[in-house]
Amino acid sequence: MPRIICAGHLNWDVTLRVDALPDPDGEVPVTDRRAGGGGSAGNVAIGLADLGCDVALLGGVGDDEEGRRAREELTDAGVDVSHVVTAPELPTTRKYIVVDSSGEVMVLGCDGANETFEASDLPESNLADAEHLHMTSQDPETAARLAERAKEHGLTVSFDPGRRIGDRGYGPAISAVEYLFLNDREAALALDAFDLTEQTLVLKRGPEGAEIRDGERVAHPGYPIDVVDTTGAGDAFAAGFIAALVDGADRERALAVANACGALVAQAPGARTSLTWDDVDAFIGE
């Protein structure tokens, strides 16, 4: 399997499960609490490693216990973390994730070290050995430069800019990528703000499945599941799509795999659920 590089946020997630979100000035009990590594780039990297890919991560953490544990989790999963930057003056970025009984998610973020890396932190030799670069939410200038460097080395590039696509100036980065991962809300913003005629849009539509648009439309209806926690489902979707794509799958197969990976994660608590090809193929019915 060819090498894939993931670049973007690496966080420490504290997930709190509740039966329902409280009303203003109200209070509800926490039914479960867990902590572990998170961040969209970290989640995608682990999903790719689970699916047998050779994957390296470019990101940033603080010089603290959370940063060390986040690195250890990635290393244990088989991800190359030699290009994860440690920022001694900043803490590892924390996200507090509240999940209600329907699996819907609310995120509270604390600033930290997850955007302290630069495009120059990725050596030329690493790019020369890779086939694909997947970027997630990060500093817009870093994203644009990473995409440019990847193109110089002949890599295909995908980008999942996340919920802040409308206010972070991602135009130069988006113009340099082939595949753009978006949910419905993000797609509405992107279609208004950017010229997307050169990009293949991979639209994540939750319970309605997913589709690819690039002048033609390929759709997959998804799978009926009982949702437990949607945290990380979009990252698992991206991991499945990229793993299938670099393995030579056609678009229908790539969407089926992506939807299966997203559904497998959404059926379990937390942002990361172990993915295997046996589980994916069983879910698809192959």
Coordinates of C-alpha atoms in Angstrom, one line a residue:
M1 CA 0.0 0.0 0.0
P2 CA 1.5 3.4 -0.9
R3 CA 2.3 6.0 1.7
I4 CA -0.3 8.6 2.6
I5 CA 0.5 11.8 4.5
C6 CA -2.1 13.4 6.8
A7 CA -1.7 17.0 7.9
G8 CA -3.8 19.0 10.3
H9 CA -5.2 19.1 13.8
L10 CA -4.1 16.7 16.5
N11 CA -6.0 17.2 19.8
W12 CA -6.8 15.7 23.2
D13 CA -10.6 15.0 23.4
V14 CA -12.6 14.9 26.6
T15 CA -16.0 13.3 25.7
L16 CA -19.0 13.7 28.0
R17 CA -22.1 11.8 27.3
V18 CA -25.5 13.1 28.5
D19 CA -29.1 12.1 28.0
A20 CA -30.0 15.5 26.8
L21 CA -28.4 19.0 26.6
P22 CA -29.4 21.2 29.5
D23 CA -31.7 24.2 29.1
P24 CA -30.2 27.7 29.7
D25 CA -29.1 27.9 33.4
G26 CA -29.9 24.2 33.7
E27 CA -27.9 21.1 34.6
V28 CA -27.8 17.5 33.6
P29 CA -25.8 14.6 34.8
V30 CA -22.8 13.2 32.8
T31 CA -23.5 9.5 32.2
D32 CA -20.1 8.7 30.8
R33 CA -16.7 10.4 30.5
R34 CA -13.7 9.4 28.5
A35 CA -10.5 11.0 27.2
G36 CA -8.2 10.2 24.4
G37 CA -6.4 11.5 21.3
G38 CA -8.5 13.3 18.7
G39 CA -8.3 15.9 16.0
S40 CA -9.4 15.3 12.4
A41 CA -5.9 14.6 11.0
G42 CA -5.1 12.2 13.8
N43 CA -8.4 10.4 13.4
V44 CA -8.0 10.0 9.7
A45 CA -4.4 8.8 10.1
I46 CA -5.5 6.1 12.6
G47 CA -8.3 5.0 10.3
L48 CA -5.9 4.7 7.4
A49 CA -3.4 2.7 9.5
D50 CA -6.2 0.4 10.6
L51 CA -7.0 -0.3 7.0
G52 CA -3.4 -1.3 6.3
C53 CA -2.0 2.0 4.8
D54 CA 1.5 3.3 5.4
V55 CA 0.6 6.7 6.9
A56 CA 2.6 9.6 8.3
L57 CA 1.1 12.5 10.3
L58 CA 2.1 16.2 10.3
G59 CA 0.7 18.1 13.2
G60 CA 1.4 19.8 16.5
V61 CA 1.1 19.1 20.2
G62 CA 2.3 20.7 23.4
D63 CA 5.1 19.4 25.6
D64 CA 2.7 17.9 28.2
E65 CA 1.1 14.7 29.3
E66 CA -1.7 14.9 26.8
G67 CA 0.7 15.5 23.9
R68 CA 2.8 12.5 24.9
R69 CA -0.3 10.3 25.2
A70 CA -1.7 11.5 21.9
R71 CA 1.7 10.6 20.2
E72 CA 1.7 7.2 21.9
E73 CA -1.8 6.3 20.7
L74 CA -0.9 7.2 17.2
T75 CA 2.4 5.2 17.3
D76 CA 0.6 2.2 18.8
A77 CA -1.8 2.3 15.9
G78 CA 1.1 2.2 13.4
V79 CA 1.2 5.9 12.4
D80 CA 4.5 7.6 11.7
V81 CA 4.7 10.6 14.1
S82 CA 8.2 11.6 13.4
H83 CA 6.9 14.9 11.9
V84 CA 4.6 15.8 14.7
V85 CA 5.9 19.1 16.1
T86 CA 6.2 19.7 19.9
A87 CA 5.5 23.3 20.9
P88 CA 7.0 23.8 24.5
E89 CA 5.3 27.1 25.0
L90 CA 1.7 25.9 24.3
P91 CA -0.5 23.2 25.7
T92 CA -1.9 20.4 23.5
T93 CA -5.2 21.6 22.1
R94 CA -8.2 20.3 24.1
K95 CA -11.7 19.7 22.8
Y96 CA -14.6 19.1 25.1
I97 CA -17.2 17.0 23.2
V98 CA -20.7 16.7 24.6
V99 CA -22.8 13.9 23.0
D100 CA -26.5 13.5 23.7
S101 CA -28.6 10.3 23.5
S102 CA -29.3 10.7 19.8
G103 CA -25.5 10.8 19.0
E104 CA -25.5 14.5 18.1
V105 CA -22.4 16.3 19.1
M106 CA -21.5 19.8 20.5
V107 CA -17.8 20.8 20.7
L108 CA -16.1 23.3 23.0
G109 CA -12.5 24.0 22.0
C110 CA -9.5 25.4 23.9
D111 CA -6.7 26.9 21.8
G112 CA -3.4 25.2 21.9
A113 CA -0.6 23.8 19.8
N114 CA -2.5 22.1 16.9
E115 CA -1.5 24.7 14.3
T116 CA 2.1 25.3 15.3
F117 CA 3.4 23.1 12.5
E118 CA 4.5 24.6 9.1
A119 CA 4.7 23.2 5.6
S120 CA 8.5 23.2 5.9
D121 CA 8.3 20.7 8.8
L122 CA 7.6 18.0 6.2
P123 CA 10.9 17.0 4.5
E124 CA 11.2 16.7 0.7
S125 CA 12.1 13.0 1.1
N126 CA 8.8 12.3 2.8
L127 CA 6.8 13.9 0.0
A128 CA 8.9 12.0 -2.6
D129 CA 8.0 8.7 -1.0
A130 CA 4.2 9.4 -0.8
E131 CA 1.3 9.0 -3.2
H132 CA -1.4 11.1 -1.5
L133 CA -1.7 14.0 0.9
H134 CA -4.8 14.5 2.9
M135 CA -5.3 17.8 4.7
T136 CA -7.7 18.7 7.4
S137 CA -8.5 22.0 9.2
Q138 CA -5.3 24.0 9.8
D139 CA -3.7 27.4 9.1
P140 CA -4.7 28.5 5.6
E141 CA -1.2 29.5 4.4
T142 CA 0.2 26.2 5.7
A143 CA -2.5 24.3 3.8
A144 CA -1.9 26.2 0.6
R145 CA 1.9 25.6 0.7
L146 CA 1.5 21.9 1.6
A147 CA -0.8 21.4 -1.4
E148 CA 1.6 23.2 -3.7
R149 CA 4.6 21.1 -2.5
A150 CA 2.6 17.9 -2.9
K151 CA 1.6 18.9 -6.4
E152 CA 5.3 19.5 -7.2
H153 CA 6.0 15.9 -6.2
G154 CA 3.1 14.5 -8.2
L155 CA 0.9 13.6 -5.2
T156 CA -2.9 13.7 -5.4
V157 CA -4.3 15.9 -2.7
S158 CA -7.6 15.9 -0.7
F159 CA -8.8 18.5 1.8
D160 CA -11.5 18.4 4.5
P161 CA -11.5 22.0 5.7
G162 CA -14.2 21.5 8.4
R163 CA -16.8 23.7 9.9
R164 CA -14.8 26.9 9.6
I165 CA -14.6 26.8 5.8
G166 CA -16.5 30.1 5.5
D167 CA -14.2 32.3 7.6
R168 CA -10.6 31.0 7.2
G169 CA -9.5 32.1 3.7
Y170 CA -9.0 28.6 2.3
G171 CA -9.4 29.6 -1.3
P172 CA -5.7 29.1 -2.3
A173 CA -5.6 25.7 -0.7
I174 CA -8.9 24.6 -2.2
S175 CA -7.8 25.7 -5.7
A176 CA -4.7 23.3 -5.4
V177 CA -6.5 20.1 -4.4
E178 CA -8.3 17.4 -6.4
Y179 CA -10.7 16.1 -3.8
L180 CA -12.7 18.3 -1.4
F181 CA -14.7 16.6 1.5
L182 CA -17.7 18.6 2.6
N183 CA -20.9 18.1 4.5
D184 CA -24.1 19.8 3.2
R185 CA -23.7 23.0 5.2
E186 CA -20.0 23.4 4.2
A187 CA -20.9 22.6 0.6
A188 CA -23.4 25.4 0.5
L189 CA -20.8 27.9 1.8
A190 CA -18.1 26.6 -0.5
L191 CA -20.2 26.7 -3.7
D192 CA -21.0 30.4 -2.9
A193 CA -17.4 31.4 -2.0
F194 CA -15.1 29.4 -4.3
D195 CA -14.7 28.3 -7.9
L196 CA -15.0 24.6 -7.6
T197 CA -15.0 23.6 -11.3
E198 CA -11.6 21.8 -11.0
Q199 CA -12.3 19.9 -7.8
T200 CA -14.1 16.6 -7.2
L201 CA -16.6 17.2 -4.4
V202 CA -17.0 14.3 -2.0
L203 CA -20.2 15.2 -0.1
K204 CA -20.8 13.6 3.3
R205 CA -24.6 13.5 3.9
G206 CA -24.9 11.5 7.1
P207 CA -27.9 9.2 7.2
E208 CA -28.6 10.1 3.5
G209 CA -25.3 8.6 2.4
A210 CA -22.7 10.4 0.3
E211 CA -22.1 11.4 -3.3
I212 CA -19.3 12.5 -5.7
R213 CA -19.8 15.5 -8.0
D214 CA -17.4 16.6 -10.7
G215 CA -19.6 17.3 -13.6
E216 CA -21.1 13.8 -13.1
R217 CA -22.8 12.5 -10.0
V218 CA -22.1 9.2 -8.3
A219 CA -24.2 8.5 -5.1
H220 CA -24.4 5.9 -2.4
P221 CA -27.4 5.7 -0.1
G222 CA -25.4 4.8 3.1
Y223 CA -26.5 2.2 5.6
P224 CA -29.2 2.2 8.2
I225 CA -27.7 2.1 11.7
D226 CA -28.5 3.0 15.3
V227 CA -26.3 6.1 15.9
V228 CA -24.4 6.2 19.2
D229 CA -21.9 9.0 18.6
T230 CA -21.2 10.9 15.4
T231 CA -17.8 12.2 16.6
G232 CA -15.2 11.2 14.1
A233 CA -17.6 9.6 11.7
G234 CA -16.6 12.1 8.9
D235 CA -13.0 11.4 9.6
A236 CA -13.5 7.6 9.3
F237 CA -15.5 8.3 6.1
A238 CA -12.5 10.2 4.6
A239 CA -10.1 7.4 5.7
G240 CA -12.2 4.7 4.0
F241 CA -12.6 6.8 0.8
I242 CA -8.8 7.5 0.6
A243 CA -7.8 3.9 1.4
A244 CA -10.1 2.6 -1.3
L245 CA -9.0 5.3 -3.8
V246 CA -5.3 4.7 -3.5
D247 CA -6.0 0.9 -3.7
G248 CA -7.4 1.5 -7.2
A249 CA -11.2 1.2 -6.4
D250 CA -13.7 2.8 -8.6
R251 CA -15.9 5.6 -7.3
E252 CA -18.8 3.4 -6.4
R253 CA -16.6 1.1 -4.3
A254 CA -14.8 4.1 -2.7
L255 CA -18.2 5.6 -1.6
A256 CA -19.4 2.3 -0.3
V257 CA -16.2 1.8 1.8
A258 CA -16.3 5.4 3.1
N259 CA -20.0 5.1 4.2
A260 CA -19.2 1.8 5.9
C261 CA -16.3 3.2 7.8
G262 CA -18.4 6.3 8.9
A263 CA -21.2 4.0 10.0
L264 CA -18.9 1.7 12.0
V265 CA -17.5 4.7 13.9
A266 CA -21.0 6.2 14.5
Q267 CA -22.2 3.0 16.0
A268 CA -19.7 3.2 18.9
P269 CA -18.8 5.9 21.4
G270 CA -15.8 8.1 20.7
A271 CA -14.0 9.4 17.7
R272 CA -12.0 6.3 16.9
T273 CA -13.2 2.8 16.4
S274 CA -10.9 0.1 15.0
L275 CA -11.5 -0.4 11.3
T276 CA -10.7 -3.6 9.5
W277 CA -11.3 -4.6 5.9
D278 CA -13.2 -7.7 7.2
D279 CA -15.6 -5.5 9.1
V280 CA -16.0 -3.1 6.2
D281 CA -16.7 -5.9 3.7
A282 CA -19.1 -7.6 6.1
F283 CA -20.9 -4.2 6.5
I284 CA -21.1 -3.8 2.7
G285 CA -22.2 -7.3 2.3
E286 CA -19.3 -8.7 0.3

